[in-house]
Amino acid sequence: MTVHLPLFKDETRLPTGKNHVSFSEVSTALECGWSHKLKYVHKLEDPGSEHTVYGSCIHDSAENWLLNKDSAWYDLEESIESCVAKVKEEFARIGFDADGNPKKLEKEWITPVGGILTKIPSWMDETFPGYSVVAAELELFEPLDGQKNKWYKGFVDCVIKVPKKARKGAKKAASGFTYWILDWKTTSWGWDKKKQTDPVKKMQLALYKHFVARKLDIPLADIKCGFVLLKRTVKSGDHCELLEVSVGDQTRLATLKIVSNTVNMIKREMWIKERGDACRYCKFFVTEHCKWEK
């Protein structure tokens, strides 16, 4: 007699085949469950846009600078040349040519590479006097609050520490450090009010603060967060801007709950199609994978 044993089901795995989620995955699921299914369950390739590939190239160069800026062999000009070459290579891969306008491509995309990467070092010194680098591209793989055998995975662009300053009128010198979690964001001229107050963007830093504090054993009260806007189409010297984001306990705990609820939605395979602004930037919109229906 043949005995058929029950198939083993790994309860730690999500429909994506993983036991973890990232911020980009959570934000995609929040924007549109169907898009999340196509990208993370069906694994449909998204080649990226000019904005995402450009941002990745700048991120890599900024990370290289943070890790090697004090090394005798590090050469900023060489790093800029390498980044420019990579941007051009990625643009060719995705077929981006600024609508066939080479002057626009050079002025608004290629030339700013040097401006941004040249400005970052002096801007960091001016904005965070006496800072030192704690980590660049800090990897997080931490247990996800509110879930069993589920993890949060991510990479933090930059963690620095800055000596605390004594309060005005204080008799004693300040001791200890303020830690900054910084996330590089490439942009054209900056962010409008809508982007600056976008609660989903704020969630990213809330997650980083929670898990960085846990991983590096830093008191939450000693951590500040901010986006560093790296601008392409601005006057020379104005390429960097700090957008500080306040992340209190209420925001942090609310974010963890939202992420846990989103994981539950993924578990239940709730692939709800959403219609909104995100559709305009979705690679699957009005394709065989997601046909527009009024």
Tab-separated table of C-alpha atoms in Angstrom:
chain	number	residue	atom	x	y	z
A	1	MET	CA	0.000	0.000	0.000
A	2	THR	CA	1.312	3.432	-0.977
A	3	VAL	CA	1.250	6.005	1.820
A	4	HIS	CA	1.120	9.640	0.762
A	5	LEU	CA	2.640	11.845	3.403
A	6	PRO	CA	1.296	15.387	3.721
A	7	LEU	CA	3.427	17.974	1.988
A	8	PHE	CA	5.457	20.109	4.357
A	9	LYS	CA	4.472	23.737	4.251
A	10	ASP	CA	7.024	26.261	5.423
A	11	GLU	CA	4.940	28.662	7.491
A	12	THR	CA	7.778	31.167	7.623
A	13	ARG	CA	7.483	31.859	3.892
A	14	LEU	CA	5.254	34.491	2.398
A	15	PRO	CA	3.646	34.099	-1.057
A	16	THR	CA	6.737	35.930	-2.338
A	17	GLY	CA	8.847	32.911	-1.362
A	18	LYS	CA	10.686	34.935	1.299
A	19	ASN	CA	10.392	35.269	5.045
A	20	HIS	CA	11.180	38.976	5.037
A	21	VAL	CA	9.959	42.282	3.615
A	22	SER	CA	11.713	45.510	2.681
A	23	PHE	CA	10.451	49.064	2.799
A	24	SER	CA	10.103	49.222	-0.986
A	25	GLU	CA	8.004	46.056	-0.908
A	26	VAL	CA	5.756	47.395	1.859
A	27	SER	CA	5.315	50.753	0.135
A	28	THR	CA	4.428	49.000	-3.141
A	29	ALA	CA	1.812	46.876	-1.353
A	30	LEU	CA	0.354	49.971	0.289
A	31	GLU	CA	0.109	51.762	-3.071
A	32	CYS	CA	-1.345	48.812	-4.985
A	33	GLY	CA	-1.670	45.177	-3.954
A	34	TRP	CA	-1.842	44.068	-7.587
A	35	SER	CA	1.433	45.788	-8.439
A	36	HIS	CA	2.997	44.071	-5.442
A	37	LYS	CA	1.804	40.691	-6.698
A	38	LEU	CA	3.224	41.257	-10.182
A	39	LYS	CA	6.580	42.459	-8.908
A	40	TYR	CA	7.217	40.305	-5.844
A	41	VAL	CA	5.137	37.155	-6.396
A	42	HIS	CA	5.267	36.748	-10.194
A	43	LYS	CA	8.747	38.316	-10.250
A	44	LEU	CA	8.032	40.421	-13.330
A	45	GLU	CA	11.057	42.492	-14.170
A	46	ASP	CA	10.995	46.248	-13.741
A	47	PRO	CA	13.979	47.664	-15.652
A	48	GLY	CA	13.732	50.919	-13.716
A	49	SER	CA	13.317	54.494	-14.844
A	50	GLU	CA	15.874	57.206	-15.497
A	51	HIS	CA	15.197	58.476	-11.960
A	52	THR	CA	15.767	55.151	-10.208
A	53	VAL	CA	18.908	54.153	-12.119
A	54	TYR	CA	20.385	57.646	-11.727
A	55	GLY	CA	19.675	57.552	-8.006
A	56	SER	CA	21.337	54.149	-7.677
A	57	CYS	CA	24.509	55.393	-9.377
A	58	ILE	CA	24.721	58.455	-7.120
A	59	HIS	CA	24.006	56.305	-4.047
A	60	ASP	CA	26.841	53.937	-4.900
A	61	SER	CA	29.298	56.807	-5.336
A	62	ALA	CA	28.188	58.460	-2.078
A	63	GLU	CA	28.667	55.147	-0.263
A	64	ASN	CA	32.120	54.752	-1.801
A	65	TRP	CA	33.058	58.233	-0.583
A	66	LEU	CA	31.774	57.632	2.957
A	67	LEU	CA	33.706	54.381	3.286
A	68	ASN	CA	36.944	55.537	1.675
A	69	LYS	CA	37.133	59.333	2.010
A	70	ASP	CA	40.005	59.159	4.508
A	71	SER	CA	42.012	56.681	2.460
A	72	ALA	CA	45.116	57.951	0.713
A	73	TRP	CA	44.131	56.236	-2.509
A	74	TYR	CA	40.615	57.726	-2.764
A	75	ASP	CA	40.260	60.115	-5.716
A	76	LEU	CA	37.037	62.143	-5.975
A	77	GLU	CA	37.551	63.033	-9.631
A	78	GLU	CA	38.081	59.393	-10.491
A	79	SER	CA	34.906	58.524	-8.592
A	80	ILE	CA	32.954	61.155	-10.535
A	81	GLU	CA	34.233	59.830	-13.865
A	82	SER	CA	33.245	56.310	-12.858
A	83	CYS	CA	29.767	57.469	-11.837
A	84	VAL	CA	29.235	59.366	-15.084
A	85	ALA	CA	30.234	56.277	-17.067
A	86	LYS	CA	27.817	54.143	-15.064
A	87	VAL	CA	24.939	56.622	-15.525
A	88	LYS	CA	25.491	56.618	-19.296
A	89	GLU	CA	25.642	52.827	-19.327
A	90	GLU	CA	22.373	52.537	-17.372
A	91	PHE	CA	20.617	55.132	-19.527
A	92	ALA	CA	21.621	53.155	-22.618
A	93	ARG	CA	20.305	49.956	-21.032
A	94	ILE	CA	16.829	51.381	-20.383
A	95	GLY	CA	16.788	53.443	-23.582
A	96	PHE	CA	16.659	56.894	-21.979
A	97	ASP	CA	17.977	59.767	-24.116
A	98	ALA	CA	15.980	62.766	-22.796
A	99	ASP	CA	13.591	62.568	-25.758
A	100	GLY	CA	16.478	62.710	-28.222
A	101	ASN	CA	17.816	65.982	-26.809
A	102	PRO	CA	21.553	65.530	-26.130
A	103	LYS	CA	21.953	69.066	-24.701
A	104	LYS	CA	19.192	68.444	-22.165
A	105	LEU	CA	20.663	65.060	-21.301
A	106	GLU	CA	24.073	66.623	-20.650
A	107	LYS	CA	22.797	69.686	-18.768
A	108	GLU	CA	20.123	68.103	-16.575
A	109	TRP	CA	21.584	64.654	-15.967
A	110	ILE	CA	25.264	64.159	-16.777
A	111	THR	CA	26.889	67.432	-15.677
A	112	PRO	CA	25.090	67.457	-12.281
A	113	VAL	CA	26.813	64.197	-11.317
A	114	GLY	CA	30.029	66.108	-10.729
A	115	GLY	CA	28.250	68.984	-8.995
A	116	ILE	CA	26.459	66.680	-6.549
A	117	LEU	CA	29.418	64.461	-5.702
A	118	THR	CA	31.758	67.449	-5.337
A	119	LYS	CA	29.365	69.241	-2.975
A	120	ILE	CA	28.542	66.365	-0.616
A	121	PRO	CA	31.869	66.417	1.358
A	122	SER	CA	31.873	70.146	2.153
A	123	TRP	CA	28.123	70.150	2.813
A	124	MET	CA	28.470	67.311	5.322
A	125	ASP	CA	31.254	69.198	7.142
A	126	GLU	CA	29.153	72.373	7.302
A	127	THR	CA	25.912	70.662	8.318
A	128	PHE	CA	27.342	68.181	10.829
A	129	PRO	CA	30.499	69.749	12.353
A	130	GLY	CA	32.862	67.175	13.820
A	131	TYR	CA	30.864	64.203	12.547
A	132	SER	CA	32.244	60.722	12.088
A	133	VAL	CA	30.855	57.871	10.029
A	134	VAL	CA	29.272	54.997	11.953
A	135	ALA	CA	28.089	53.027	8.933
A	136	ALA	CA	27.375	53.296	5.227
A	137	GLU	CA	24.836	50.962	3.620
A	138	LEU	CA	24.176	49.441	7.026
A	139	GLU	CA	22.427	46.112	6.485
A	140	LEU	CA	19.350	45.411	8.590
A	141	PHE	CA	17.807	41.988	9.017
A	142	GLU	CA	15.763	42.259	12.185
A	143	PRO	CA	12.743	40.416	13.638
A	144	LEU	CA	9.572	42.195	12.603
A	145	ASP	CA	7.475	43.414	15.501
A	146	GLY	CA	3.985	41.903	15.567
A	147	GLN	CA	4.972	38.893	13.444
A	148	LYS	CA	6.294	35.398	14.062
A	149	ASN	CA	9.338	34.298	12.049
A	150	LYS	CA	9.130	37.357	9.801
A	151	TRP	CA	11.955	39.828	9.300
A	152	TYR	CA	12.579	43.332	8.097
A	153	LYS	CA	15.388	43.664	5.565
A	154	GLY	CA	16.917	46.931	4.446
A	155	PHE	CA	20.038	48.994	3.905
A	156	VAL	CA	20.528	52.356	5.591
A	157	ASP	CA	22.432	54.804	3.399
A	158	CYS	CA	24.314	56.572	6.152
A	159	VAL	CA	24.623	56.646	9.952
A	160	ILE	CA	26.845	59.294	11.483
A	161	LYS	CA	27.469	60.596	14.993
A	162	VAL	CA	27.979	64.237	15.952
A	163	PRO	CA	29.342	65.443	19.316
A	164	LYS	CA	26.589	66.969	21.427
A	165	LYS	CA	26.769	70.675	22.125
A	166	ALA	CA	26.240	72.157	25.560
A	167	ARG	CA	23.024	74.086	26.015
A	168	LYS	CA	23.290	77.846	26.207
A	169	GLY	CA	24.211	78.881	29.732
A	170	ALA	CA	25.204	75.375	30.811
A	171	LYS	CA	28.155	75.193	33.212
A	172	LYS	CA	29.305	71.751	32.090
A	173	ALA	CA	30.464	70.654	28.681
A	174	ALA	CA	28.127	68.291	26.855
A	175	SER	CA	29.087	64.655	26.563
A	176	GLY	CA	27.994	61.934	24.180
A	177	PHE	CA	26.773	62.000	20.603
A	178	THR	CA	23.723	62.683	18.521
A	179	TYR	CA	23.292	60.016	15.860
A	180	TRP	CA	21.883	60.886	12.452
A	181	ILE	CA	20.240	58.432	10.085
A	182	LEU	CA	20.476	59.912	6.593
A	183	ASP	CA	18.859	58.697	3.403
A	184	TRP	CA	20.065	60.066	0.054
A	185	LYS	CA	17.272	61.101	-2.338
A	186	THR	CA	18.149	62.310	-5.833
A	187	THR	CA	15.698	64.821	-7.255
A	188	SER	CA	15.418	67.534	-9.873
A	189	TRP	CA	14.967	70.814	-7.967
A	190	GLY	CA	13.718	69.474	-4.620
A	191	TRP	CA	10.507	68.237	-3.028
A	192	ASP	CA	7.194	70.039	-2.987
A	193	LYS	CA	5.055	70.181	0.157
A	194	LYS	CA	3.181	67.003	-0.775
A	195	LYS	CA	6.363	64.957	-0.933
A	196	GLN	CA	7.800	66.543	2.190
A	197	THR	CA	4.728	65.544	4.189
A	198	ASP	CA	4.142	62.152	2.555
A	199	PRO	CA	3.459	59.750	5.464
A	200	VAL	CA	4.771	56.748	3.509
A	201	LYS	CA	8.162	58.414	2.994
A	202	LYS	CA	8.277	59.179	6.704
A	203	MET	CA	7.655	55.496	7.423
A	204	GLN	CA	11.009	54.608	5.894
A	205	LEU	CA	12.928	56.682	8.425
A	206	ALA	CA	10.695	55.481	11.265
A	207	LEU	CA	11.642	51.886	10.437
A	208	TYR	CA	15.300	52.776	10.133
A	209	LYS	CA	15.284	54.529	13.505
A	210	HIS	CA	13.610	51.594	15.223
A	211	PHE	CA	15.876	48.910	13.808
A	212	VAL	CA	19.139	50.896	13.868
A	213	ALA	CA	18.579	51.639	17.560
A	214	ARG	CA	18.064	47.925	18.171
A	215	LYS	CA	20.989	46.747	16.026
A	216	LEU	CA	23.574	49.281	17.239
A	217	ASP	CA	22.214	49.570	20.798
A	218	ILE	CA	21.652	53.323	20.592
A	219	PRO	CA	19.030	55.075	22.749
A	220	LEU	CA	16.107	56.218	20.604
A	221	ALA	CA	16.332	59.661	22.188
A	222	ASP	CA	19.829	60.115	20.741
A	223	ILE	CA	18.787	59.452	17.129
A	224	LYS	CA	17.686	62.035	14.571
A	225	CYS	CA	16.578	61.318	11.025
A	226	GLY	CA	16.607	63.134	7.722
A	227	PHE	CA	16.496	62.892	3.970
A	228	VAL	CA	19.377	64.482	2.082
A	229	LEU	CA	18.008	65.854	-1.172
A	230	LEU	CA	20.627	65.692	-3.928
A	231	LYS	CA	19.415	68.115	-6.587
A	232	ARG	CA	20.254	68.058	-10.270
A	233	THR	CA	18.710	71.207	-11.763
A	234	VAL	CA	19.830	73.897	-9.328
A	235	LYS	CA	22.528	76.553	-9.185
A	236	SER	CA	26.035	75.303	-8.602
A	237	GLY	CA	26.663	74.840	-4.891
A	238	ASP	CA	23.001	74.288	-3.986
A	239	HIS	CA	22.955	70.578	-4.707
A	240	CYS	CA	22.388	69.376	-1.117
A	241	GLU	CA	19.557	70.026	1.324
A	242	LEU	CA	18.750	68.416	4.667
A	243	LEU	CA	15.091	67.650	5.233
A	244	GLU	CA	14.910	66.707	8.907
A	245	VAL	CA	12.065	64.355	9.769
A	246	SER	CA	10.763	64.087	13.316
A	247	VAL	CA	10.139	60.477	14.311
A	248	GLY	CA	8.642	60.201	17.778
A	249	ASP	CA	7.478	57.085	19.568
A	250	GLN	CA	3.910	57.474	18.342
A	251	THR	CA	4.996	57.595	14.696
A	252	ARG	CA	7.479	54.763	15.141
A	253	LEU	CA	4.985	52.420	16.798
A	254	ALA	CA	2.228	53.301	14.319
A	255	THR	CA	4.606	52.498	11.453
A	256	LEU	CA	5.460	49.094	12.912
A	257	LYS	CA	1.744	48.320	13.158
A	258	ILE	CA	1.144	49.358	9.532
A	259	VAL	CA	3.997	47.135	8.363
A	260	SER	CA	2.679	44.188	10.369
A	261	ASN	CA	-0.811	44.703	8.909
A	262	THR	CA	0.670	44.865	5.423
A	263	VAL	CA	2.481	41.575	5.994
A	264	ASN	CA	-0.855	40.056	7.068
A	265	MET	CA	-2.397	41.336	3.836
A	266	ILE	CA	0.401	39.685	1.836
A	267	LYS	CA	-0.103	36.432	3.763
A	268	ARG	CA	-3.789	36.424	2.832
A	269	GLU	CA	-2.922	37.188	-0.801
A	270	MET	CA	-5.125	40.293	-0.859
A	271	TRP	CA	-4.071	41.639	-4.260
A	272	ILE	CA	-6.358	44.680	-4.459
A	273	LYS	CA	-5.992	46.954	-7.492
A	274	GLU	CA	-5.734	50.600	-6.556
A	275	ARG	CA	-6.280	53.534	-8.904
A	276	GLY	CA	-4.374	56.706	-8.207
A	277	ASP	CA	-1.266	58.789	-8.858
A	278	ALA	CA	0.977	55.748	-8.491
A	279	CYS	CA	-0.482	54.294	-11.704
A	280	ARG	CA	1.256	56.966	-13.778
A	281	TYR	CA	4.665	55.688	-12.705
A	282	CYS	CA	3.872	51.957	-12.702
A	283	LYS	CA	5.611	49.907	-15.391
A	284	PHE	CA	2.687	47.483	-15.489
A	285	PHE	CA	-0.019	50.117	-16.032
A	286	VAL	CA	-2.014	49.680	-19.266
A	287	THR	CA	-0.131	46.513	-20.196
A	288	GLU	CA	-1.183	42.893	-20.528
A	289	HIS	CA	-0.559	42.591	-16.803
A	290	CYS	CA	-2.821	45.444	-15.718
A	291	LYS	CA	-5.376	46.712	-18.189
A	292	TRP	CA	-7.101	49.987	-17.451
A	293	GLU	CA	-10.789	49.586	-16.737
A	294	LYS	CA	-13.011	52.568	-16.066
